[in-house]
Amino acid sequence: MANRSDPRSALVDDDAAFAEGAITLWANLLTLIGTHLRESGTPRQEVLDMLTMLHETNEETIRSPRARAVASRHLMSVYRALGEA
């Protein structure tokens, strides 16, 4: 574990917090877009297929294992919310 008094540790934490914040924003935007698509008449399965494709793309393109895992959890939450809506 990194020493909390080490300034480099604070930078890593700031970078991680920034990345997680960006992923949360991204997930919220996906929820809004997905909700709008559903309300506009796009079939549920089509929206869910889009989310699945996005997940597969994330798995192949996000280099950080931690960011990939966080994105996956958020995307699964969006998937479940839109799947139940």
PDB file of C-alpha atoms in Angstrom:
ATOM      1  CA  MET A   1       0.000   0.000   0.000  1.00  0.00           C
ATOM      2  CA  ALA A   2       1.302   3.465  -0.845  1.00  0.00           C
ATOM      3  CA  ASN A   3       2.379   5.810   1.900  1.00  0.00           C
ATOM      4  CA  ARG A   4      -0.320   8.499   2.330  1.00  0.00           C
ATOM      5  CA  SER A   5       2.293  11.176   3.072  1.00  0.00           C
ATOM      6  CA  ASP A   6       3.992  10.540  -0.273  1.00  0.00           C
ATOM      7  CA  PRO A   7       2.896  13.258  -2.755  1.00  0.00           C
ATOM      8  CA  ARG A   8       2.958  10.686  -5.562  1.00  0.00           C
ATOM      9  CA  SER A   9       0.297   8.723  -3.676  1.00  0.00           C
ATOM     10  CA  ALA A  10      -2.001  11.753  -3.707  1.00  0.00           C
ATOM     11  CA  LEU A  11      -1.535  12.107  -7.469  1.00  0.00           C
ATOM     12  CA  VAL A  12      -2.407   8.458  -8.051  1.00  0.00           C
ATOM     13  CA  ASP A  13      -5.484   8.814  -5.842  1.00  0.00           C
ATOM     14  CA  ASP A  14      -6.487  11.992  -7.697  1.00  0.00           C
ATOM     15  CA  ASP A  15      -6.074  10.252 -11.054  1.00  0.00           C
ATOM     16  CA  ALA A  16      -8.112   7.274  -9.848  1.00  0.00           C
ATOM     17  CA  ALA A  17     -10.839   9.534  -8.461  1.00  0.00           C
ATOM     18  CA  PHE A  18     -10.933  11.471 -11.728  1.00  0.00           C
ATOM     19  CA  ALA A  19     -11.218   8.268 -13.778  1.00  0.00           C
ATOM     20  CA  GLU A  20     -13.955   6.858 -11.552  1.00  0.00           C
ATOM     21  CA  GLY A  21     -15.821  10.171 -11.696  1.00  0.00           C
ATOM     22  CA  ALA A  22     -15.606  10.179 -15.478  1.00  0.00           C
ATOM     23  CA  ILE A  23     -16.893   6.609 -15.632  1.00  0.00           C
ATOM     24  CA  THR A  24     -19.793   7.508 -13.326  1.00  0.00           C
ATOM     25  CA  LEU A  25     -20.685  10.466 -15.539  1.00  0.00           C
ATOM     26  CA  TRP A  26     -20.472   8.198 -18.585  1.00  0.00           C
ATOM     27  CA  ALA A  27     -22.806   5.652 -16.963  1.00  0.00           C
ATOM     28  CA  ASN A  28     -25.315   8.352 -16.032  1.00  0.00           C
ATOM     29  CA  LEU A  29     -25.290   9.631 -19.607  1.00  0.00           C
ATOM     30  CA  LEU A  30     -25.853   6.095 -20.904  1.00  0.00           C
ATOM     31  CA  THR A  31     -28.822   5.735 -18.579  1.00  0.00           C
ATOM     32  CA  LEU A  32     -30.348   8.961 -19.888  1.00  0.00           C
ATOM     33  CA  ILE A  33     -29.728   7.989 -23.511  1.00  0.00           C
ATOM     34  CA  GLY A  34     -31.095   4.491 -22.971  1.00  0.00           C
ATOM     35  CA  THR A  35     -34.177   5.835 -21.218  1.00  0.00           C
ATOM     36  CA  HIS A  36     -34.756   8.308 -24.035  1.00  0.00           C
ATOM     37  CA  LEU A  37     -34.379   5.558 -26.643  1.00  0.00           C
ATOM     38  CA  ARG A  38     -36.886   3.357 -24.803  1.00  0.00           C
ATOM     39  CA  GLU A  39     -39.363   6.240 -24.439  1.00  0.00           C
ATOM     40  CA  SER A  40     -38.943   7.009 -28.158  1.00  0.00           C
ATOM     41  CA  GLY A  41     -40.000   3.493 -29.066  1.00  0.00           C
ATOM     42  CA  THR A  42     -36.667   1.704 -29.510  1.00  0.00           C
ATOM     43  CA  PRO A  43     -37.216  -1.944 -28.578  1.00  0.00           C
ATOM     44  CA  ARG A  44     -35.750  -2.949 -25.215  1.00  0.00           C
ATOM     45  CA  GLN A  45     -33.646  -5.710 -26.737  1.00  0.00           C
ATOM     46  CA  GLU A  46     -32.084  -3.302 -29.225  1.00  0.00           C
ATOM     47  CA  VAL A  47     -31.028  -0.954 -26.409  1.00  0.00           C
ATOM     48  CA  LEU A  48     -29.665  -3.876 -24.384  1.00  0.00           C
ATOM     49  CA  ASP A  49     -27.759  -5.121 -27.442  1.00  0.00           C
ATOM     50  CA  MET A  50     -26.165  -1.676 -27.787  1.00  0.00           C
ATOM     51  CA  LEU A  51     -25.048  -1.828 -24.154  1.00  0.00           C
ATOM     52  CA  THR A  52     -23.630  -5.311 -24.671  1.00  0.00           C
ATOM     53  CA  MET A  53     -21.666  -4.096 -27.676  1.00  0.00           C
ATOM     54  CA  LEU A  54     -20.375  -1.152 -25.632  1.00  0.00           C
ATOM     55  CA  HIS A  55     -19.278  -3.515 -22.854  1.00  0.00           C
ATOM     56  CA  GLU A  56     -17.376  -5.681 -25.340  1.00  0.00           C
ATOM     57  CA  THR A  57     -15.678  -2.591 -26.764  1.00  0.00           C
ATOM     58  CA  ASN A  58     -14.714  -1.425 -23.264  1.00  0.00           C
ATOM     59  CA  GLU A  59     -13.222  -4.817 -22.469  1.00  0.00           C
ATOM     60  CA  GLU A  60     -10.997  -4.571 -25.534  1.00  0.00           C
ATOM     61  CA  THR A  61     -10.002  -0.912 -25.275  1.00  0.00           C
ATOM     62  CA  ILE A  62      -9.768   0.175 -21.621  1.00  0.00           C
ATOM     63  CA  ARG A  63      -6.187  -0.503 -20.576  1.00  0.00           C
ATOM     64  CA  SER A  64      -6.548  -0.152 -16.805  1.00  0.00           C
ATOM     65  CA  PRO A  65      -7.954  -3.287 -15.162  1.00  0.00           C
ATOM     66  CA  ARG A  66      -9.395  -1.148 -12.364  1.00  0.00           C
ATOM     67  CA  ALA A  67     -11.101   1.276 -14.770  1.00  0.00           C
ATOM     68  CA  ARG A  68     -12.349  -1.659 -16.863  1.00  0.00           C
ATOM     69  CA  ALA A  69     -13.882  -3.263 -13.768  1.00  0.00           C
ATOM     70  CA  VAL A  70     -15.512  -0.009 -12.617  1.00  0.00           C
ATOM     71  CA  ALA A  71     -16.900   0.632 -16.113  1.00  0.00           C
ATOM     72  CA  SER A  72     -18.216  -2.927 -16.258  1.00  0.00           C
ATOM     73  CA  ARG A  73     -20.022  -2.577 -12.906  1.00  0.00           C
ATOM     74  CA  HIS A  74     -21.597   0.717 -13.929  1.00  0.00           C
ATOM     75  CA  LEU A  75     -22.600  -0.632 -17.326  1.00  0.00           C
ATOM     76  CA  MET A  76     -24.194  -3.692 -15.702  1.00  0.00           C
ATOM     77  CA  SER A  77     -26.217  -1.370 -13.442  1.00  0.00           C
ATOM     78  CA  VAL A  78     -27.435   0.561 -16.488  1.00  0.00           C
ATOM     79  CA  TYR A  79     -28.211  -2.713 -18.274  1.00  0.00           C
ATOM     80  CA  ARG A  80     -30.261  -3.997 -15.322  1.00  0.00           C
ATOM     81  CA  ALA A  81     -32.100  -0.690 -14.876  1.00  0.00           C
ATOM     82  CA  LEU A  82     -33.059  -0.485 -18.549  1.00  0.00           C
ATOM     83  CA  GLY A  83     -33.834  -4.191 -18.721  1.00  0.00           C
ATOM     84  CA  GLU A  84     -36.351  -3.840 -15.901  1.00  0.00           C
ATOM     85  CA  ALA A  85     -37.853  -0.563 -17.109  1.00  0.00           C
TER      86      ALA A  85
END
